[in-house]
One Martini backbone bead per residue (centre of mass of N, CA, C, O) as a GRO file, in nm:
protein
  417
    1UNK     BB    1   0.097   0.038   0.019
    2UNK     BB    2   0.042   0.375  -0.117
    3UNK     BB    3   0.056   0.675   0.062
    4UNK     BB    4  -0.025   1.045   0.078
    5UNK     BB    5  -0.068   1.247   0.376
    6UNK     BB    6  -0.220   1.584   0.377
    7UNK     BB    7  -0.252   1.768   0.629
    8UNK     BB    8  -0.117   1.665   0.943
    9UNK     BB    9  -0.155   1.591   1.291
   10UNK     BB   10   0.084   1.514   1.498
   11UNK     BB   11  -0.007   1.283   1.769
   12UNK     BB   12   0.308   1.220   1.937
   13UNK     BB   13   0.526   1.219   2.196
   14UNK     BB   14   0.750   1.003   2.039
   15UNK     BB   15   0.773   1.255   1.807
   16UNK     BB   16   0.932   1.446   1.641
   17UNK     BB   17   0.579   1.556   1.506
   18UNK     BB   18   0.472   1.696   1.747
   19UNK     BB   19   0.209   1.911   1.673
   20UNK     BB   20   0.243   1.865   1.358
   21UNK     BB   21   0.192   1.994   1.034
   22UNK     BB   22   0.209   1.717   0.773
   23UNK     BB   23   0.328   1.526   0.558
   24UNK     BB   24   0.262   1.125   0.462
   25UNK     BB   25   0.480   0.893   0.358
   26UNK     BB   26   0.377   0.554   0.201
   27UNK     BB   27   0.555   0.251   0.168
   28UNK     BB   28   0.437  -0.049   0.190
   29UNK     BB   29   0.383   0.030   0.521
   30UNK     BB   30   0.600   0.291   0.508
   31UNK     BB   31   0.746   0.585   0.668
   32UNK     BB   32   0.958   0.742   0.440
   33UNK     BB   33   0.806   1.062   0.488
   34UNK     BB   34   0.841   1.380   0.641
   35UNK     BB   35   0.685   1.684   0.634
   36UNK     BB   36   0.534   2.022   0.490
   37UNK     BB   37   0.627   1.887   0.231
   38UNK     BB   38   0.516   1.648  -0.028
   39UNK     BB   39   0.605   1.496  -0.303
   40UNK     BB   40   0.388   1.298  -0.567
   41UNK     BB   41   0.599   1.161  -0.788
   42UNK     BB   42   0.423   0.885  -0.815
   43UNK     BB   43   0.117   0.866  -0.781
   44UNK     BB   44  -0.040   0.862  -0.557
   45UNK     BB   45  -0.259   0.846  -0.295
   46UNK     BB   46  -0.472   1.120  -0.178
   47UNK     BB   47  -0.513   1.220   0.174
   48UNK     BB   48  -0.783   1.465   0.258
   49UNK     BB   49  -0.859   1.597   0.560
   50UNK     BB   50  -1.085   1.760   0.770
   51UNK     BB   51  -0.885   1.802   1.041
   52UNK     BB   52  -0.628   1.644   1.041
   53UNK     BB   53  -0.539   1.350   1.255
   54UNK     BB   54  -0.249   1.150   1.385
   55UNK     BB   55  -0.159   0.858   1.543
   56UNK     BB   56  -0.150   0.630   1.693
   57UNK     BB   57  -0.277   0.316   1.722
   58UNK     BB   58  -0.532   0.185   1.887
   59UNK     BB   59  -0.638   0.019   2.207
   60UNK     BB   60  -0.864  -0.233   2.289
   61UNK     BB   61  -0.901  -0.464   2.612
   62UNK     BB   62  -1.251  -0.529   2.532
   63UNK     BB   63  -1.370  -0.742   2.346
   64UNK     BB   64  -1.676  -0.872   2.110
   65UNK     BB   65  -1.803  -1.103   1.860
   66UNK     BB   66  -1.931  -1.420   1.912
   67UNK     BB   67  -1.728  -1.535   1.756
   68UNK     BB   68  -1.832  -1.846   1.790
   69UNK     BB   69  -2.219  -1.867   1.813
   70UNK     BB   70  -2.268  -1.547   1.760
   71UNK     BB   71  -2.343  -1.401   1.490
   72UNK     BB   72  -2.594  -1.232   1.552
   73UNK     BB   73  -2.397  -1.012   1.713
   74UNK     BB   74  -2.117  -1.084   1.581
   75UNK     BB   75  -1.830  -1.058   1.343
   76UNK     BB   76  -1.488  -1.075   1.269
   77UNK     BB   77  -1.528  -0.883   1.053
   78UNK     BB   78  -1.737  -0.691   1.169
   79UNK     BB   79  -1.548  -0.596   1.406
   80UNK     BB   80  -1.310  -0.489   1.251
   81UNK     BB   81  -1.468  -0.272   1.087
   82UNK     BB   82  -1.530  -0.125   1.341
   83UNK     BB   83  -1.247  -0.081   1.475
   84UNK     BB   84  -1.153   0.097   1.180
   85UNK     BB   85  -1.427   0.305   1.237
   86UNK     BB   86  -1.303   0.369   1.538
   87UNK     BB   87  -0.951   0.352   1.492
   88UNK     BB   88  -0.875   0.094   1.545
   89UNK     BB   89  -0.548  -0.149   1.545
   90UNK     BB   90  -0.616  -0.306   1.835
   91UNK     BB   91  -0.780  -0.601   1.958
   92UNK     BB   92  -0.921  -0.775   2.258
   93UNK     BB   93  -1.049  -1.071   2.277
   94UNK     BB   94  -1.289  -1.237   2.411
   95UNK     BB   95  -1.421  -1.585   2.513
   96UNK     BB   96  -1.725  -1.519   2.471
   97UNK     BB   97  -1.826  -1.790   2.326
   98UNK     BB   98  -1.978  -2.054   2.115
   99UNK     BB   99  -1.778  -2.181   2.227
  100UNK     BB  100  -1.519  -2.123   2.387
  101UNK     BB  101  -1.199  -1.984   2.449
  102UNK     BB  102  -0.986  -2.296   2.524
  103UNK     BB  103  -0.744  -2.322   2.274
  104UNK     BB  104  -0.545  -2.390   2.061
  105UNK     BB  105  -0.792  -2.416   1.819
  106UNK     BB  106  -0.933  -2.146   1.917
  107UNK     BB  107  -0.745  -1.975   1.894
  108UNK     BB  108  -0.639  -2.027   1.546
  109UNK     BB  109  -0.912  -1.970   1.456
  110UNK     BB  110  -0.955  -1.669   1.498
  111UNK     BB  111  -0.706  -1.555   1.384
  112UNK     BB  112  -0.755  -1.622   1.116
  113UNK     BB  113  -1.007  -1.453   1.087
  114UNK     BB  114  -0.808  -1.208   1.100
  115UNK     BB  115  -0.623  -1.233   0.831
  116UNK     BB  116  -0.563  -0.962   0.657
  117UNK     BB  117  -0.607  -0.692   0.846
  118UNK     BB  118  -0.560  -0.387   0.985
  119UNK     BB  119  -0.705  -0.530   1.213
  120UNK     BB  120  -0.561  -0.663   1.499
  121UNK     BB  121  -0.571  -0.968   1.684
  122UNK     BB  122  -0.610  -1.059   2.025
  123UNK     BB  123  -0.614  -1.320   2.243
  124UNK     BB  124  -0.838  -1.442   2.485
  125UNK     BB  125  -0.819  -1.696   2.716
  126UNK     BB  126  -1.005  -1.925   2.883
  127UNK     BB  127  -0.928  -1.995   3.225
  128UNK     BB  128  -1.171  -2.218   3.210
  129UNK     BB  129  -1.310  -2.434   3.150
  130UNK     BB  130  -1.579  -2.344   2.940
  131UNK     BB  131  -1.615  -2.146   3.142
  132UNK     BB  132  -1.678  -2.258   3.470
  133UNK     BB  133  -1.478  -2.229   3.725
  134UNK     BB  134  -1.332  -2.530   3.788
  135UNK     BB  135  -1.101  -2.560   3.552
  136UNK     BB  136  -0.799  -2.515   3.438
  137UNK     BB  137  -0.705  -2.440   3.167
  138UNK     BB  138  -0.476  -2.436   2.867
  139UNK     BB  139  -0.288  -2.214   2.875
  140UNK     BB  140   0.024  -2.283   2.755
  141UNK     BB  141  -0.113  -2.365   2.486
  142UNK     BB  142  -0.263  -2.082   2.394
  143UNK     BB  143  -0.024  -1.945   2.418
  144UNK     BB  144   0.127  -2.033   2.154
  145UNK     BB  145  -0.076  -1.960   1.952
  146UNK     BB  146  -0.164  -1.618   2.089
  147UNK     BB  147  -0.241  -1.585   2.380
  148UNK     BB  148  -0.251  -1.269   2.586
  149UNK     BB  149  -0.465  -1.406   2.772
  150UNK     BB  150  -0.697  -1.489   3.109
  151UNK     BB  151  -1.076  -1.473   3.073
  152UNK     BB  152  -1.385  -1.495   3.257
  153UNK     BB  153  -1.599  -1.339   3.134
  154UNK     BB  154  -1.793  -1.195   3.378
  155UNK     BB  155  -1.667  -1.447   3.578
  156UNK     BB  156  -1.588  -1.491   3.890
  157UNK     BB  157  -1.359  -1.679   4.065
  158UNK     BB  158  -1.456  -1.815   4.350
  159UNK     BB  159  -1.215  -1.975   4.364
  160UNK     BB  160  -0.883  -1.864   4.562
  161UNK     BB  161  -0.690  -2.145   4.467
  162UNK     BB  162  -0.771  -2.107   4.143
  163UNK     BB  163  -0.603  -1.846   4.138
  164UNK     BB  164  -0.370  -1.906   4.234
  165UNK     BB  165  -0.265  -2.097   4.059
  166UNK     BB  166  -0.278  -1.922   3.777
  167UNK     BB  167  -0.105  -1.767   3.888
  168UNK     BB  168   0.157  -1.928   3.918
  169UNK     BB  169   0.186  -2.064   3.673
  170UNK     BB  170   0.171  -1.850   3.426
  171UNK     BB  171   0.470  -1.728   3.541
  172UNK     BB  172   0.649  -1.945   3.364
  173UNK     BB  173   0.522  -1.754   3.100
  174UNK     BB  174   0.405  -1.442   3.156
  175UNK     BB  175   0.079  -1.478   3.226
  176UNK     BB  176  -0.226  -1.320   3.194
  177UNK     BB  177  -0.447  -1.247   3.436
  178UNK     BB  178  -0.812  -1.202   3.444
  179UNK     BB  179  -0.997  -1.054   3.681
  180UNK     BB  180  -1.373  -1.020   3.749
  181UNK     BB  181  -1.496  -0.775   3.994
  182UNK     BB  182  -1.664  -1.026   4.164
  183UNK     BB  183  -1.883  -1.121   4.433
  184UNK     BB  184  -2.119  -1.326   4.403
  185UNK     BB  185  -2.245  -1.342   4.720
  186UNK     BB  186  -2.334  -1.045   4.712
  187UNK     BB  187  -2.483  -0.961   4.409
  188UNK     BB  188  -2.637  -1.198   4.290
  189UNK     BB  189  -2.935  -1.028   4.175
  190UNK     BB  190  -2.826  -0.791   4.065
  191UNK     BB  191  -2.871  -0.496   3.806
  192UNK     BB  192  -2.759  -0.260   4.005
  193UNK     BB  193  -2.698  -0.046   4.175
  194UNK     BB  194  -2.688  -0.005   4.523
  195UNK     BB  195  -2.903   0.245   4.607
  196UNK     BB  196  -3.155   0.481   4.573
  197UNK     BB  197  -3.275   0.389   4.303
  198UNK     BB  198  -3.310   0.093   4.315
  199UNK     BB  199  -3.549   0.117   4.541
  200UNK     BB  200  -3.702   0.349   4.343
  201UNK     BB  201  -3.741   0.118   4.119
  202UNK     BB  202  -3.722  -0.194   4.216
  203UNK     BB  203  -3.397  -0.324   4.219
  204UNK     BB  204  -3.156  -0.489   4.220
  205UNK     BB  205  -2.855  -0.491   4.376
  206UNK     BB  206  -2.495  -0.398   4.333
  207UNK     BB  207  -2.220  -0.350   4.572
  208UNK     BB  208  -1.906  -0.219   4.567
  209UNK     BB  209  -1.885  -0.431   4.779
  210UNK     BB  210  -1.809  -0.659   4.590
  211UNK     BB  211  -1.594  -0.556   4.396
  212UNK     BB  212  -1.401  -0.486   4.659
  213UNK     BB  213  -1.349  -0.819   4.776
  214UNK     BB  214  -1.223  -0.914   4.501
  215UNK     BB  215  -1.034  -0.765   4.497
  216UNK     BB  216  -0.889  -0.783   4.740
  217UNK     BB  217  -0.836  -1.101   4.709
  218UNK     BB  218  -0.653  -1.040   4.470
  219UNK     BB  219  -0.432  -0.889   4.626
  220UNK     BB  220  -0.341  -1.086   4.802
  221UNK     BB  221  -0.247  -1.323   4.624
  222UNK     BB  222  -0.043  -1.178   4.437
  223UNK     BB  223   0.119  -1.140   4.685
  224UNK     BB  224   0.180  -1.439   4.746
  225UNK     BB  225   0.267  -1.525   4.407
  226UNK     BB  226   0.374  -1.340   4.193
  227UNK     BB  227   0.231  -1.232   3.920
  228UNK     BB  228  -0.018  -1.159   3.702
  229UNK     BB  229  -0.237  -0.883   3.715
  230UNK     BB  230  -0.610  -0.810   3.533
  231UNK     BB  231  -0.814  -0.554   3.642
  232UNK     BB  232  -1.107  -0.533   3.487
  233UNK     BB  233  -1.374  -0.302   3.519
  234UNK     BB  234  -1.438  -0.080   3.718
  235UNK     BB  235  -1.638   0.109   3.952
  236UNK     BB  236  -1.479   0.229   4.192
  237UNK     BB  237  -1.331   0.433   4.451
  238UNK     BB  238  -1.240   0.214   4.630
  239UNK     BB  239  -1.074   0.042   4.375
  240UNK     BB  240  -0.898   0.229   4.338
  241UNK     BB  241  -0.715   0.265   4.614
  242UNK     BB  242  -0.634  -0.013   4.630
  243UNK     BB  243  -0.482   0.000   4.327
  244UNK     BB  244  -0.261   0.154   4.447
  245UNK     BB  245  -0.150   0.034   4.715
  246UNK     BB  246  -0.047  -0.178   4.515
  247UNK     BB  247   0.136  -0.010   4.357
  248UNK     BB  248   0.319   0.058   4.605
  249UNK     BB  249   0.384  -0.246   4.646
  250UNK     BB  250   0.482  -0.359   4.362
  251UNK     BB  251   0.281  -0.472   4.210
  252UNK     BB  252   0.157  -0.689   3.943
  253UNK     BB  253  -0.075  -0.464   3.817
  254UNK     BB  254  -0.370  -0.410   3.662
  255UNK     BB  255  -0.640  -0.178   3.494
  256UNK     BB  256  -0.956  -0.094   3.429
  257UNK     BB  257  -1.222   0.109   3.212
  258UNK     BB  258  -1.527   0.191   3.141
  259UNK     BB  259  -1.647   0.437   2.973
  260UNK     BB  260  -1.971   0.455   3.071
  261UNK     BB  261  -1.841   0.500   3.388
  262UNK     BB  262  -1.742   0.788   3.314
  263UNK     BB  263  -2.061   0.888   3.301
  264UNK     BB  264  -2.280   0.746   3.392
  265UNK     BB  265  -2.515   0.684   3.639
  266UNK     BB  266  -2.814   0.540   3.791
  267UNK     BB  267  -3.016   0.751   3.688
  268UNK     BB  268  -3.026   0.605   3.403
  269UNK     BB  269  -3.275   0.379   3.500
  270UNK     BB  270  -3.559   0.537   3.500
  271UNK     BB  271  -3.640   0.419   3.184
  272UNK     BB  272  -3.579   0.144   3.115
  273UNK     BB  273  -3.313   0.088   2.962
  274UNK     BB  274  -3.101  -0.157   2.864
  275UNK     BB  275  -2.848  -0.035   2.739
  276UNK     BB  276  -2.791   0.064   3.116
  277UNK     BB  277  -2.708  -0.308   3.142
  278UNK     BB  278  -2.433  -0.332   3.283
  279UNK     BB  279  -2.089  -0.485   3.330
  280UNK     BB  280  -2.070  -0.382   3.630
  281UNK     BB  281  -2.254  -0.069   3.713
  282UNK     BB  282  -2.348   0.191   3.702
  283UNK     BB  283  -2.337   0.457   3.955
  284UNK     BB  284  -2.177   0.741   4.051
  285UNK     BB  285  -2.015   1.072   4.107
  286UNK     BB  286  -1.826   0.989   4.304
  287UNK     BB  287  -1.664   0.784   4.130
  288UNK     BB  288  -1.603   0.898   3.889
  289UNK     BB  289  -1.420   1.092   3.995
  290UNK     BB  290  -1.205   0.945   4.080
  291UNK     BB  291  -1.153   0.754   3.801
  292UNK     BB  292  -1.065   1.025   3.651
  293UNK     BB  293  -0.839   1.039   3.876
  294UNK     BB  294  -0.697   0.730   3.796
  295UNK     BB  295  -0.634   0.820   3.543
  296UNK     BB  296  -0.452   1.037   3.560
  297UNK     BB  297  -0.252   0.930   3.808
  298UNK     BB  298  -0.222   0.575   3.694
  299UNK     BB  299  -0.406   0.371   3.834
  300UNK     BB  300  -0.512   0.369   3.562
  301UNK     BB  301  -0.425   0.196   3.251
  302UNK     BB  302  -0.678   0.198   3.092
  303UNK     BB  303  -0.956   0.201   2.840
  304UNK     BB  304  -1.281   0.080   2.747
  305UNK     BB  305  -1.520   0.013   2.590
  306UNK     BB  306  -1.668  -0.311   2.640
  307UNK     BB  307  -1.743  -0.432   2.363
  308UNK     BB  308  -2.112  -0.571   2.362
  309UNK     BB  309  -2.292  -0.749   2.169
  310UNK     BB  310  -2.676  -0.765   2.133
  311UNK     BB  311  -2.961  -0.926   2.037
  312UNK     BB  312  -3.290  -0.818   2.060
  313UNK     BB  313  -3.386  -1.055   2.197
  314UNK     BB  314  -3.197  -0.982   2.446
  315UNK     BB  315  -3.266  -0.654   2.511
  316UNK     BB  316  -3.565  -0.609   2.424
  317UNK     BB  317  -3.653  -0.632   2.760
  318UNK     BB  318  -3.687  -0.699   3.057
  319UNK     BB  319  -3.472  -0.572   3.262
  320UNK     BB  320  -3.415  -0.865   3.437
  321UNK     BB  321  -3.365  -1.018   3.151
  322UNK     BB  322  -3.152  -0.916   3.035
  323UNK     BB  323  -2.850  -0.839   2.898
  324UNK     BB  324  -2.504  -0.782   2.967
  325UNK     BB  325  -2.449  -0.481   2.717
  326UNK     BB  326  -2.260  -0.285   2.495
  327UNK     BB  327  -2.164  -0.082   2.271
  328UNK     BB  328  -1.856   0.122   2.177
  329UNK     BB  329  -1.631   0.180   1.987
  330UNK     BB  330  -1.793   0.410   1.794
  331UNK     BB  331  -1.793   0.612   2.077
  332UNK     BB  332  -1.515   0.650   2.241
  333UNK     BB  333  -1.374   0.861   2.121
  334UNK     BB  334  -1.580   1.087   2.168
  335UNK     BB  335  -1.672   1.041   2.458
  336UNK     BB  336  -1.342   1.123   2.582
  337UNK     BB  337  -1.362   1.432   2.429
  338UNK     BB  338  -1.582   1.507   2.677
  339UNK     BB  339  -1.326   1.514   2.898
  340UNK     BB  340  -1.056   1.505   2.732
  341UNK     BB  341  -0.796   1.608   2.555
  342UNK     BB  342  -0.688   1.489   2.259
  343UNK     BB  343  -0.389   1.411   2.426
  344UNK     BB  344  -0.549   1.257   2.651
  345UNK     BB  345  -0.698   1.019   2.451
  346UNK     BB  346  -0.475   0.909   2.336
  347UNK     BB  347  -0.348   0.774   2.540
  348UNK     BB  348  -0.575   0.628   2.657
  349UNK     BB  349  -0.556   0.458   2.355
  350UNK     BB  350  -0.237   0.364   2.359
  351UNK     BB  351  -0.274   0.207   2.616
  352UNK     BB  352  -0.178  -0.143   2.693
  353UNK     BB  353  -0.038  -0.273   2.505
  354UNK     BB  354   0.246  -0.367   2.668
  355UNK     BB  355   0.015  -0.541   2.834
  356UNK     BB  356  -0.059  -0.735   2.560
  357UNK     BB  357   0.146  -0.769   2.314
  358UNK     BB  358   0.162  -0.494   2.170
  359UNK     BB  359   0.272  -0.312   1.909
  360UNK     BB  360   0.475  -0.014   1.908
  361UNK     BB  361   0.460   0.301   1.711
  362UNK     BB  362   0.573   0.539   1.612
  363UNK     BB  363   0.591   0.864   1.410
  364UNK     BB  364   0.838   0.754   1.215
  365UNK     BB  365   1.117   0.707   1.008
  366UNK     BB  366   1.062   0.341   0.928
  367UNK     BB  367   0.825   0.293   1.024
  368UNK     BB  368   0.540   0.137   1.071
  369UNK     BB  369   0.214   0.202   0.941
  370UNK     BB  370  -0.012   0.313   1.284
  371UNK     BB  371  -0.293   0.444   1.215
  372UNK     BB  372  -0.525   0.700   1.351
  373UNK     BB  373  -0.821   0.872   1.218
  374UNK     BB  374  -0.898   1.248   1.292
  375UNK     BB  375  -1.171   1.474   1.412
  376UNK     BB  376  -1.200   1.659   1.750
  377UNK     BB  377  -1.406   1.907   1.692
  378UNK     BB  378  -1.666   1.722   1.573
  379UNK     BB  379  -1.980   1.758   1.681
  380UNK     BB  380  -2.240   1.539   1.813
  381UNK     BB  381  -2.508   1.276   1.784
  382UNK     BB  382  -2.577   0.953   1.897
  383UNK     BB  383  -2.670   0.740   1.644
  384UNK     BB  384  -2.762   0.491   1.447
  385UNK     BB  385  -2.581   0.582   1.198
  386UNK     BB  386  -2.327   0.519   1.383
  387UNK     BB  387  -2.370   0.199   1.350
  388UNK     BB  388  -2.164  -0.089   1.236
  389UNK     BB  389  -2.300  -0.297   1.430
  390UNK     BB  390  -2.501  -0.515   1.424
  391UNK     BB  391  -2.588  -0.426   1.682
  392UNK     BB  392  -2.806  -0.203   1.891
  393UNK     BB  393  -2.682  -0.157   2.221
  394UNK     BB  394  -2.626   0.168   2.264
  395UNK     BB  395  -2.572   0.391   2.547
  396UNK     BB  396  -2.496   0.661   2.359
  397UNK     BB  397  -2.763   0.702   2.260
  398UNK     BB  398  -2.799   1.078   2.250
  399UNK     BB  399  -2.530   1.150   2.259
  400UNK     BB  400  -2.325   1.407   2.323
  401UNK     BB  401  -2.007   1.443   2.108
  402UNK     BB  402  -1.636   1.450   2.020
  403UNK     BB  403  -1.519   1.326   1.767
  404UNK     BB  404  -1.413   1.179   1.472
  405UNK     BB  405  -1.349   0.937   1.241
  406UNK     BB  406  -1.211   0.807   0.960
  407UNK     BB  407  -0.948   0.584   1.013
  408UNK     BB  408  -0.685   0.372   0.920
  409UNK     BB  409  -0.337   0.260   0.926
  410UNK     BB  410  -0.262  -0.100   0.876
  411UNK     BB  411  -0.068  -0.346   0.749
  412UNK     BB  412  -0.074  -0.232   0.459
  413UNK     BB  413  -0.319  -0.079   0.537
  414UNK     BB  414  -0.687   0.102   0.432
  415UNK     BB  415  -0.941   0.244   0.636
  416UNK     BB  416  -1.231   0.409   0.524
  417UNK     BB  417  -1.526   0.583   0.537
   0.00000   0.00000   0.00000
């Protein structure tokens, strides 16, 4: 692919030509020339587009995409599709598939279904035979097939014991356990947080104590295991402050945050829309500000889109028969700059690589181009038209967004809307 980039601007803190407006020539997939004007001697493909900015491109560590076994809810092609039209140039797959994602033979075939496309796909293996929480996976034959990571989505390990020996194997070949921060016999049949809403709403509550028992019960394990773990999508003030301290005393832990939660409160479930039934469930304001402050100070380590196609079938039901889960790709860049400036949405969108075993690259000559274009200033209401996703479960669905995405430049290709 060879292609002449016109009056783009540099974010990326790592390139000499950072917040500068330049041409970027790509020749094979390879950065050749950034300049002021680059002369397009060769009749190559010309990009210009409205207030273009291109950054590294960006990472997100929690996407679901259904195949194999729910493809009407989301296929692996139509999900990178998505991705590519969303930003980013490489996700990390949950395993909640049907079959789970549990072996060398499943790990190899989702890989093979995103072969030769713009974003790489990593996957992550379930870390318990067929997720089902009581005996641990073949980790690693997994870890050799490709994957990055051992996870049962949205589902809390019961047993402390096997977690700790998950930390314990994992750690002989560097391998990424994430556990899910929910204790099950507190959460219960909780449908939201459990807070003066659920109350006045009549729902179960699901309350930040579940939440945060069972991060402290896994952040004693790590400190006696010494292994390696990501505690995925947090949401309370709470559990920002352990993950803090364990941080203090030198744990290999990290977390994220789902974007929805750095948003929305417990009060938009006042209409029962299903679309606001996430897991975690969105809490209060006084949360979401520590969050915002946890992504500041550096102890929230990436924010996910928590990127989760739900099936109409599924989801546009009574609220506590509802499944949980939003898309969120599609609104992640504009959501994110309606919080955080630019340069600071462009960081948290490429953080996270490096524990999950991605390549980064600068925006320097030599380099391979790893692209991802957009515009911070357009803002909009985010609405059905903007959904690439099979399913149209979008929490953000009706938010007023800023900034629009045009698509990515990788692996030797480019997707563009």
């Amino acid at each position: 692919m060879n292609v002449l980039i016109k009056y783009a601007t540099i974010i990326d803190s790592k390139s000499d030509f950072h917040n500068q407006t330049v041409d970027i020539l790509i020749e094979k997939g390879i950065i050749t020339e950034i300049a002021l004007i680059v002369k397009n001697t060769k009749d190559y493909k010309e990009i210009s587009l409205d207030n273009l900015h291109v950054s590294q491109g960006w990472f997100d560590s929690s996407v679901s995409f259904g195949e194999p076994g729910y493809e009407e809810r989301e296929t692996i092609l139509n999900g990178l599709k998505t991705a590519a039209h969303s930003g980013f140039t490489a996700v990390a797959l949950n395993a909640n598939s049907n079959p789970v994602i549990a072996s060398y033979a499943d790990i190899s075939l989702v890989k093979a279904k995103a072969q030769n496309h713009a974003v790489s796909l990593y996957p992550i293996g379930a870390l318990t035979k067929n997720g089902l929480g009581e005996n641990m996976a073949e980790l690693y034959d997994m870890s050799q097939a490709g994957a990055v990571a051992f996870y049962d989505y949205q589902k809390p390990i019961e047993n402390p014991n096997l977690m700790k020996i998950a930390l314990q194997y994992a750690s002989n070949f560097d391998g990424l356990i994430l556990s899910f921060p929910q204790e099950s016999r507190i959460s219960r049949s909780g449908v939201m947080n459990e807070h003066i809403s659920s109350t006045r709403l009549g729902l179960n509550g699901n309350p930040t104590l579940a939440e945060e028992l069972q991060i402290a019960r896994d952040l004693f394990l790590l400190e006696y295991t010494g292994g390696k773990l990501h505690i995925p999508t947090i949401s309370s003030g709470k559990s920002v402050e352990l993950i803090r301290e364990a941080k203090k005393k030198k744990l290999d832990v990290t977390c994220s945050v789902a974007i929805h939660n750095l948003f929305f409160t417990d009060e938009a479930l006042e209409t029962f829309n299903s679309n606001f039934k996430v897991l975690p469930p969105i809490r209060t304001n006084s949360d979401i500000k520590d969050l915002i402050e946890g992504i500041k100070d550096g102890t929230i380590d990436m924010v996910t889109s928590d990127h989760n196609p739900i099936d109409i079938e599924h989801k546009k039901v009574e609220f506590d028969h509802a499944k949980y889960g939003t898309i969120g790709l599609e609104s992640a860049f504009g959501a994110l700059q309606t919080l955080f400036s630019v340069k600071k949405t462009v960081e948290i969108l490429t953080k996270g690589k490096e524990r999950f075993g991605v390549e980064s690259t600068s925006i320097s000559i030599g380099e391979k181009a790893n692209l991802s274009l957009f515009n911070p200033k357009e803002t909009y209401t985010f609405s059905k038209k903007h959904i690439i996703s099979t399913s149209k479960n979008a929490i953000f669905e009706g938010s007023e967004l800023k900034g629009t995405v045009y698509g990515v430049v990788a692996n030797n290709k480019m997707i563009l809307k």
